[in-house]
Amino acid sequence: MSRSRQIAVVAPASPVKKEIAERVEALAASIPGGPRVRFHPQCFSTEGHFAGSDAERSAALLEVANDPAVDAVWFGRGGYGSGRLDETLFGALNDAARRKTYLGYSDLGFVLARLLATGVGKPVHGPMPSDIARPGGEDAVRRALSFLADGDLAGIEPTARAGRNVVAFNLTILAHLIGASWAPDLSGCVIMLEETCEHHYRIDRCFFTLFQNPGVRKAAGIMLGRCSDIPENDPIFGKSEEEIARYWCDRYGVPYLGRADIGHDAGNKIVPFGGVQVADAAFAS
Amino acid sequence: MSRSRQIAVVAPASPVKKEIAERVEALAASIPGGPRVRFHPQCFSTEGHFAGSDAERSAALLEVANDPAVDAVWFGRGGYGSGRLDETLFGALNDAARRKTYLGYSDLGFVLARLLATGVGKPVHGPMPSDIARPGGEDAVRRALSFLADGDLAGIEPTARAGRNVVAFNLTILAHLIGASWAPDLSGCVIMLEETCEHHYRIDRCFFTLFQNPGVRKAAGIMLGRCSDIPENDPIFGKSEEEIARYWCDRYGVPYLGRADIGHDAGNKIVPFGGVQVADAAFAS
């Protein structure tokens, strides 16, 4: 590669802490031939829950997406707020935006879904800069940087390596957008779903919502990522998250394909939407 | 009225406690000429989180709905599980089912919405037997009994009295069903929304979801019921629930029509879907 890849970080949801940004920049700089990571000032803006106003967050995303000098847009942090972006920005994305990779997860599912639905760029589910604060988080960030910098496929989720038409989402986020008039058609996809901090009954309820969508009922299969920090419920729900996933798959005749290696943790592997064909896929999965 | 009205209680979600049923039966019996309230044995069944298996809950609802001797179906308690009912039951409802009133709220929004969408019976949002356990809950249950027994309209929500085409739902439940292929078309409706035990960011997210639905964008207006027991959030969200409702209404040009007298409390007024025309409506509202 003749020049360092340029990665622009924006925060369509919650703000990024300065020290997180500095740690990620330092990590990127320590990688020989590594990418240049630039945190857009919007990342550090705050307005209530959000990294700046809806207009400010929308403008920052549009700016870096449309910038031909930027190779990849990396979402700085989840939290909440991506769904509130100005919808018109998706119609204003240019040819440079269409060539880019967009990496994030959790709340950013709102943006990844919208990009997928409109066929813009390469949406990818995977680690974000904020993950560096997790135990083992440097590995997660290095995985993301290597993928963004030179297309390193070592950190790709096993099923996504096998050339299957995969997508990955946080379950709650997908449930909140699957009924949208603009939602992507997930028929034929392997849908990977992860969750954190939600009761079992809420996990069950989100599966209900997903399966009311005709495209989901025609999915190639469902895979369950990690569901972490599930609060205790009174009464106990009586089914594990995997039993819940199997129940809904069985109910609507969609294959349950087992566990996906994704989650709200440092082990969260990379899922390029649509999958990739990796030569060693047979060994990796 | 020549005979006592027959009210059948079933529990499509969580089970009803025996002592709750006894208190409600005693209250009904104390009303001169009051209704006969019969708790279906399914109400007391348990399977994990639910009042019996999905099949058992579905069968009980179908049984009482199709019974010509039953005048009204009263849902015993919310909780969770109505969305898991066997969908085929809605196609199996007979003429007797089409004449009935169905009363409940919270999780029962799944059933009310389905009845509304299929044009079966008279769905009504209002108190349930389990509300008798709340402070002041006897008033709530008496309000429901009077409405079910002899169509007493004193407990009708003010805007619902004025002949407007109203519907009422728990916000989270409506957000989880609005994208369903079978969801009711809410264009032209005044949509009343109440919530309990959800963070402000979750309230905001549910409004996002609702407004991705074309029918909701053509609603006659949104009214916000009470939002109770909102957990504290870190960081604080920065907008009250009413500011959130106004934001989303403004964003999509739907009139925000103020507060509705509904909520997860003993003051929860009755909202017959479609509204009623009450002679004193001008005074009541």
XYZ file of C-alpha atoms in Angstrom:
570
model
C 0.000 0.000 0.000
C 1.530 3.265 -1.135
C 0.139 5.489 1.634
C -1.255 5.060 5.119
C -4.956 4.408 5.177
C -6.932 7.325 6.537
C -9.507 6.433 9.158
C -11.947 9.076 10.341
C -13.731 8.561 13.644
C -17.137 10.127 14.252
C -19.668 9.494 17.011
C -23.298 9.401 15.793
C -24.458 8.312 19.261
C -22.692 9.075 22.571
C -19.462 11.086 22.991
C -15.941 9.637 23.108
C -13.643 10.397 26.021
C -10.453 12.279 25.125
C -8.213 9.767 26.854
C -9.826 6.942 24.889
C -9.064 8.760 21.667
C -5.465 9.316 22.735
C -4.966 5.665 23.599
C -6.372 4.574 20.238
C -4.241 7.076 18.326
C -1.150 5.876 20.170
C -1.983 2.263 19.443
C -2.482 3.029 15.754
C 0.815 4.915 15.627
C 2.621 1.946 17.177
C 1.653 -0.336 14.280
C 4.347 -0.275 11.564
C 2.766 1.075 8.385
C -0.434 1.398 10.356
C -3.331 3.635 9.530
C -3.717 7.279 10.372
C -6.648 7.636 12.755
C -8.266 11.034 13.099
C -10.988 11.691 15.662
C -13.395 14.284 14.334
C -13.900 17.054 16.952
C -17.590 16.143 16.987
C -16.647 12.973 18.888
C -15.989 15.103 21.977
C -19.028 17.321 21.709
C -21.832 16.736 24.213
C -25.535 17.556 24.307
C -27.381 15.646 27.002
C -26.967 11.984 26.149
C -25.472 12.677 22.749
C -22.152 13.607 21.142
C -23.564 16.959 20.073
C -26.887 17.866 18.546
C -28.574 15.705 15.934
C -27.527 18.253 13.309
C -23.905 18.267 14.461
C -23.635 14.482 14.521
C -25.323 14.209 11.130
C -23.017 16.820 9.600
C -19.893 15.129 10.926
C -20.887 11.763 9.509
C -21.771 13.293 6.146
C -18.474 15.220 6.070
C -16.191 12.229 6.655
C -18.283 9.873 4.528
C -18.117 12.201 1.537
C -14.406 13.039 1.980
C -12.410 11.300 -0.795
C -9.273 11.396 1.381
C -10.931 9.195 4.010
C -10.748 5.444 3.430
C -12.906 4.254 6.297
C -15.392 5.686 8.771
C -15.010 4.240 12.230
C -17.723 4.860 14.781
C -16.193 5.971 18.058
C -18.711 4.632 20.502
C -22.230 3.258 20.815
C -24.496 4.453 23.575
C -27.595 5.981 22.092
C -28.559 8.370 19.336
C -27.747 6.994 15.867
C -31.430 6.659 15.057
C -31.905 10.393 15.485
C -29.538 11.365 12.660
C -31.000 13.526 9.920
C -32.429 11.025 7.432
C -31.614 13.239 4.464
C -27.910 12.609 4.985
C -28.268 9.128 3.523
C -29.506 10.630 0.279
C -26.603 13.101 0.245
C -23.816 10.510 0.318
C -21.497 10.816 -2.715
C -19.347 8.408 -4.712
C -16.543 8.617 -2.162
C -19.010 7.571 0.521
C -20.067 4.606 -1.596
C -16.526 3.211 -1.705
C -15.885 3.336 2.039
C -15.990 0.888 4.891
C -18.125 1.786 7.945
C -17.275 -0.039 11.160
C -19.155 -0.160 14.446
C -21.782 -2.063 16.408
C -24.456 -1.757 19.112
C -26.426 1.487 18.626
C -24.591 2.013 15.329
C -26.725 -0.771 13.921
C -29.127 2.019 12.980
C -26.484 3.438 10.617
C -25.202 0.084 9.364
C -28.777 -0.981 8.532
C -29.490 2.227 6.697
C -26.286 1.927 4.667
C -27.095 -1.700 3.892
C -30.641 -0.826 2.843
C -29.471 1.959 0.558
C -26.549 -0.026 -0.829
C -23.981 2.566 0.216
C -20.463 1.509 1.197
C -19.410 -1.575 3.102
C -21.129 -1.806 6.511
C -19.117 -3.855 8.981
C -20.075 -4.979 12.513
C -17.073 -4.919 14.806
C -15.020 -3.239 17.548
C -15.005 0.503 18.124
C -12.401 2.803 19.698
C -14.342 2.836 22.987
C -13.672 -0.889 23.322
C -10.071 -0.102 24.294
C -11.396 0.538 27.818
C -12.566 -3.079 28.162
C -10.370 -5.793 29.682
C -8.366 -7.038 26.701
C -9.706 -4.129 24.726
C -6.410 -3.343 22.990
C -6.757 -6.624 21.116
C -10.217 -5.620 19.949
C -9.008 -2.237 18.738
C -5.926 -3.749 17.075
C -8.226 -6.241 15.306
C -10.329 -3.373 13.984
C -7.298 -1.292 12.986
C -5.692 -4.171 11.091
C -8.912 -4.817 9.219
C -9.421 -1.144 8.386
C -5.766 -0.503 7.553
C -4.912 -3.301 5.196
C -7.949 -5.515 5.011
C -6.462 -8.075 7.404
C -9.013 -10.860 7.611
C -7.597 -12.634 10.653
C -10.194 -11.031 12.897
C -13.204 -11.962 10.769
C -15.951 -13.960 12.478
C -15.696 -17.640 11.409
C -19.035 -17.911 9.580
C -18.430 -14.543 7.911
C -15.168 -15.968 6.516
C -16.986 -18.702 4.646
C -18.531 -16.435 2.037
C -22.049 -16.558 3.469
C -24.315 -13.541 3.152
C -24.047 -12.455 6.777
C -25.226 -9.434 8.706
C -24.770 -8.714 12.412
C -26.716 -6.545 14.783
C -27.505 -5.865 18.369
C -30.833 -7.623 18.877
C -32.624 -4.684 20.490
C -31.422 -2.239 17.846
C -32.505 -4.501 14.995
C -35.901 -4.997 16.650
C -36.308 -1.225 16.818
C -35.602 -0.712 13.115
C -36.801 -3.864 11.357
C -40.299 -2.428 10.891
C -39.057 0.829 9.373
C -40.227 1.614 5.876
C -36.544 1.855 4.901
C -35.349 -1.288 6.729
C -33.063 -3.680 4.835
C -34.540 -6.875 3.429
C -32.810 -9.656 5.359
C -34.259 -12.546 3.384
C -31.483 -14.946 2.439
C -29.116 -13.575 5.084
C -27.472 -15.307 7.998
C -28.447 -12.909 10.783
C -26.063 -12.725 13.738
C -27.515 -11.186 16.880
C -25.826 -10.173 20.114
C -27.190 -8.524 23.235
C -26.163 -6.965 26.488
C -27.909 -5.825 29.665
C -31.388 -6.993 28.647
C -33.671 -9.331 30.587
C -34.546 -12.687 29.055
C -38.144 -11.586 28.528
C -36.908 -8.587 26.576
C -34.699 -10.828 24.458
C -37.731 -12.999 23.799
C -39.848 -9.953 22.930
C -37.266 -8.702 20.450
C -37.228 -12.086 18.734
C -41.016 -11.822 18.476
C -40.614 -8.448 16.778
C -37.973 -9.670 14.347
C -40.053 -12.622 13.272
C -43.041 -10.428 12.425
C -40.927 -9.193 9.506
C -41.368 -11.150 6.243
C -37.681 -10.859 5.329
C -36.523 -12.301 8.639
C -38.882 -15.258 8.150
C -37.011 -15.940 4.912
C -33.550 -15.557 6.437
C -30.993 -18.270 5.687
C -30.536 -18.630 9.419
C -30.074 -17.040 12.810
C -26.868 -17.181 14.832
C -26.705 -16.004 18.421
C -23.737 -14.005 19.613
C -22.950 -13.497 23.247
C -25.690 -12.101 25.490
C -23.879 -10.523 28.404
C -24.897 -9.033 31.750
C -28.477 -10.280 31.566
C -30.268 -8.844 34.614
C -31.956 -11.307 36.928
C -35.673 -11.484 36.545
C -38.385 -12.267 39.050
C -39.816 -14.728 38.206
C -36.937 -16.332 36.334
C -37.758 -16.613 32.681
C -37.161 -20.342 32.485
C -35.338 -20.366 29.168
C -31.758 -19.437 28.305
C -31.081 -16.972 25.511
C -30.136 -19.817 23.208
C -33.369 -21.673 24.010
C -35.224 -18.456 23.207
C -33.487 -18.138 19.845
C -34.226 -21.781 19.038
C -37.877 -21.363 20.027
C -38.489 -18.503 17.628
C -36.482 -20.123 14.829
C -38.448 -23.338 15.230
C -41.738 -21.448 15.372
C -41.154 -19.856 11.998
C -39.049 -22.541 10.343
C -35.856 -20.510 10.139
C -32.665 -22.549 10.712
C -30.873 -21.856 13.973
C -27.210 -22.062 13.048
C -25.555 -21.885 16.464
C -23.366 -19.309 18.154
C -21.665 -16.362 16.481
C -18.389 -14.992 17.809
C -19.690 -11.479 18.443
C -20.770 -9.576 21.527
C -20.321 -6.529 23.725
C -16.800 -7.601 24.696
C -13.181 -7.553 23.602
C -13.650 -10.847 21.761
C -16.146 -9.290 19.360
C -15.061 -10.486 15.899
C -15.507 -8.602 12.644
C -18.536 -9.218 10.433
C -18.375 -7.505 7.034
C -21.986 -7.460 5.808
C -22.321 -9.886 2.936
C -19.383 -11.903 4.223
C -15.992 -12.454 2.656
C -14.389 -15.459 1.011
C -11.221 -16.342 2.857
C -8.951 -19.042 1.458
C -8.596 -20.761 4.820
C -12.284 -20.476 5.701
C -12.697 -24.212 5.960
C -10.028 -24.307 8.624
C -11.126 -21.204 10.440
C -14.730 -22.236 10.985
C -80.424 -5.165 31.565
C -82.280 -8.447 31.958
C -79.361 -10.592 33.133
C -75.996 -10.041 34.742
C -73.269 -9.458 32.234
C -70.828 -12.342 32.032
C -67.197 -11.372 32.177
C -64.541 -13.991 31.518
C -60.992 -13.352 32.717
C -58.043 -14.947 30.945
C -54.335 -14.219 31.223
C -52.482 -14.259 27.885
C -49.301 -13.021 29.588
C -48.357 -13.576 33.257
C -50.398 -15.502 35.853
C -52.952 -13.982 38.235
C -52.645 -14.549 41.967
C -55.556 -16.406 43.582
C -56.077 -13.743 46.222
C -56.295 -11.070 43.539
C -59.004 -13.046 41.772
C -60.912 -13.480 45.044
C -60.770 -9.767 45.825
C -62.028 -8.880 42.341
C -64.834 -11.449 42.497
C -65.885 -10.088 45.898
C -65.826 -6.529 44.612
C -67.945 -7.480 41.596
C -70.417 -9.324 43.844
C -70.758 -6.237 46.049
C -72.041 -4.128 43.143
C -75.890 -4.267 42.986
C -76.820 -5.791 39.655
C -73.135 -6.084 38.956
C -71.507 -8.444 36.510
C -70.595 -12.045 37.053
C -66.825 -12.330 36.826
C -65.345 -15.743 36.151
C -61.586 -16.323 36.233
C -60.668 -19.036 33.751
C -58.470 -21.667 35.469
C -55.741 -20.827 32.948
C -55.209 -17.551 34.833
C -53.566 -19.497 37.651
C -51.463 -21.781 35.502
C -47.718 -21.127 35.422
C -44.927 -22.022 33.035
C -41.784 -19.989 33.681
C -42.723 -16.390 33.153
C -46.112 -17.227 31.700
C -49.636 -18.170 32.791
C -49.246 -21.604 31.233
C -47.800 -22.652 27.901
C -48.362 -20.650 24.746
C -50.861 -23.297 23.635
C -52.749 -23.188 26.939
C -52.984 -19.400 26.974
C -54.045 -19.342 23.332
C -56.720 -21.980 23.884
C -58.170 -20.162 26.889
C -58.457 -16.894 25.002
C -60.045 -18.592 22.011
C -62.486 -20.462 24.273
C -63.839 -17.411 26.093
C -63.773 -15.203 23.005
C -65.871 -17.675 21.024
C -68.289 -18.417 23.890
C -71.673 -16.789 23.127
C -72.507 -16.716 26.854
C -69.571 -14.408 27.557
C -70.158 -10.693 27.079
C -66.668 -9.403 27.666
C -63.135 -10.764 27.862
C -61.099 -9.141 30.596
C -57.363 -9.673 30.671
C -56.260 -10.568 34.170
C -52.780 -9.157 34.193
C -50.010 -7.836 31.980
C -46.452 -8.934 32.538
C -45.127 -10.603 29.439
C -46.229 -13.151 26.886
C -49.189 -11.938 24.802
C -47.050 -11.706 21.705
C -46.339 -15.426 21.898
C -49.961 -16.509 21.456
C -50.693 -18.827 18.558
C -51.365 -16.482 15.655
C -53.925 -18.826 14.107
C -56.326 -18.101 16.966
C -57.107 -14.703 15.486
C -58.361 -16.388 12.325
C -60.470 -18.799 14.388
C -62.551 -16.159 16.189
C -66.280 -16.584 15.535
C -69.276 -14.240 15.400
C -69.616 -14.256 19.177
C -66.001 -13.134 19.435
C -66.686 -10.304 17.008
C -69.385 -8.834 19.254
C -67.344 -8.753 22.456
C -65.403 -6.174 24.366
C -61.763 -6.946 25.208
C -60.248 -4.959 28.062
C -56.650 -4.701 29.212
C -53.413 -2.759 28.766
C -49.633 -2.978 28.967
C -48.428 -6.272 27.445
C -52.003 -6.924 26.278
C -51.438 -4.258 23.653
C -50.247 -7.153 21.494
C -53.756 -8.630 21.619
C -55.614 -5.323 21.389
C -53.569 -4.371 18.305
C -54.219 -7.683 16.647
C -57.964 -7.428 17.298
C -57.967 -3.867 15.982
C -56.046 -4.864 12.868
C -58.390 -7.735 12.113
C -61.525 -5.759 12.970
C -62.662 -8.244 15.612
C -64.589 -7.075 18.668
C -64.153 -3.878 20.608
C -60.604 -3.500 21.933
C -60.437 -1.287 25.016
C -57.386 -0.016 26.911
C -58.035 0.111 30.640
C -57.662 -1.394 34.117
C -57.205 -5.098 34.746
C -57.996 -7.256 37.775
C -54.355 -7.167 38.892
C -54.679 -3.417 39.400
C -56.671 -4.077 42.582
C -53.304 -4.558 44.316
C -52.272 -0.949 43.582
C -52.910 1.889 46.048
C -56.431 3.006 45.154
C -56.745 -0.028 42.943
C -60.313 -0.839 43.940
C -61.385 2.343 42.159
C -59.610 1.209 39.012
C -61.241 -2.204 39.116
C -64.663 -0.708 39.897
C -64.227 1.626 36.918
C -63.521 -1.344 34.675
C -66.371 -3.417 36.100
C -68.896 -0.612 35.634
C -67.809 -0.133 32.062
C -67.912 -3.853 31.289
C -71.155 -4.465 33.180
C -73.424 -1.772 31.884
C -71.345 0.372 29.567
C -70.898 3.078 32.218
C -68.942 5.816 30.483
C -67.968 7.783 33.586
C -64.496 6.245 33.571
C -63.764 7.000 29.935
C -60.623 9.033 29.225
C -61.610 12.656 28.410
C -60.393 12.755 24.800
C -61.876 9.326 24.157
C -65.257 10.740 25.262
C -65.225 13.348 22.526
C -65.815 10.934 19.681
C -62.262 11.064 18.342
C -60.753 7.998 16.734
C -58.490 7.086 19.635
C -56.239 4.141 20.403
C -54.076 3.627 23.481
C -50.985 1.542 24.010
C -47.965 1.048 26.152
C -45.206 2.747 24.182
C -42.732 -0.137 24.299
C -45.352 -2.680 23.287
C -46.539 -0.605 20.334
C -42.929 -0.087 19.243
C -42.432 -3.853 19.282
C -45.455 -4.549 17.070
C -45.812 -1.507 14.801
C -43.529 -3.025 12.177
C -45.407 -6.337 12.066
C -46.874 -7.330 8.736
C -50.255 -7.544 10.519
C -49.978 -4.282 12.505
C -52.982 -1.948 12.537
C -52.893 1.143 10.336
C -52.939 4.048 12.796
C -53.260 6.815 10.212
C -55.990 9.221 11.281
C -55.922 8.026 14.891
C -55.208 9.925 18.059
C -52.548 7.650 19.563
C -52.295 7.678 23.364
C -49.067 6.268 24.776
C -48.108 5.467 28.345
C -44.966 3.951 29.783
C -43.472 2.580 32.973
C -40.016 1.577 34.156
C -38.172 2.611 31.002
C -35.240 5.012 30.761
C -35.688 8.253 28.872
C -33.363 7.061 26.114
C -35.539 3.994 25.673
C -38.644 6.167 25.489
C -36.902 8.234 22.847
C -35.876 5.107 20.942
C -39.422 3.779 20.923
C -40.682 7.067 19.505
C -38.055 6.718 16.781
C -39.430 3.277 15.975
C -43.052 4.420 15.911
C -42.299 7.271 13.559
C -40.627 4.964 11.035
C -44.134 3.639 10.377
C -46.040 5.416 7.578
C -49.382 5.164 9.411
C -48.025 6.787 12.561
C -46.681 9.662 10.465
C -50.268 10.217 9.311
C -51.776 9.990 12.800
C -54.223 12.700 13.834
C -52.053 13.273 16.878
C -50.060 11.864 19.743
C -51.053 12.166 23.401
C -48.715 11.185 26.204
C -50.067 9.317 29.191
C -48.159 9.009 32.421
C -44.613 7.671 32.283
C -43.939 6.273 35.737
C -40.888 4.944 37.566
C -38.414 6.105 34.950
C -34.995 4.801 36.064
C -32.258 7.379 36.477
C -29.796 7.435 33.673
C -26.105 8.308 33.650
C -25.670 10.691 31.928
C -29.088 12.249 32.417
C -30.959 12.303 29.155
C -31.596 16.031 29.231
C -35.196 15.920 28.027
C -38.389 15.023 29.873
C -40.735 12.429 28.399
C -43.032 15.180 27.184
C -40.143 17.000 25.506
C -39.258 13.707 23.833
C -42.815 13.255 22.554
C -42.877 16.832 21.260
C -39.507 16.394 19.550
C -40.631 13.402 17.525
C -44.032 14.912 16.733
C -42.361 18.118 15.523
C -39.818 16.157 13.514
C -42.503 14.413 11.507
C -45.225 17.060 11.576
C -47.677 15.079 13.697
C -49.687 17.192 16.178
C -48.789 16.707 19.815
C -52.104 16.945 21.611
C -51.039 16.997 25.257
C -51.429 14.543 28.102
C -53.761 11.543 28.180
C -55.253 10.291 31.434
C -53.781 6.806 31.209
C -50.859 5.039 32.844
C -49.637 2.125 34.912
C -51.587 3.306 37.940
C -54.994 3.268 39.601
C -55.980 6.463 37.752
C -55.734 4.713 34.392
C -58.889 5.759 32.514
C -60.710 3.708 29.918
C -60.000 4.148 26.206
C -62.371 2.272 23.887
C -60.549 2.094 20.560
C -62.290 4.367 18.106
C -63.644 6.492 20.956
C -67.211 7.051 22.059
C -69.529 9.995 21.769
C -70.641 11.048 25.224
C -73.256 13.770 25.597
C -71.277 15.613 28.237
C -67.984 15.309 26.407
C -67.583 19.058 26.185
C -67.764 19.282 29.951
C -65.680 16.249 30.662
C -62.688 17.293 28.622
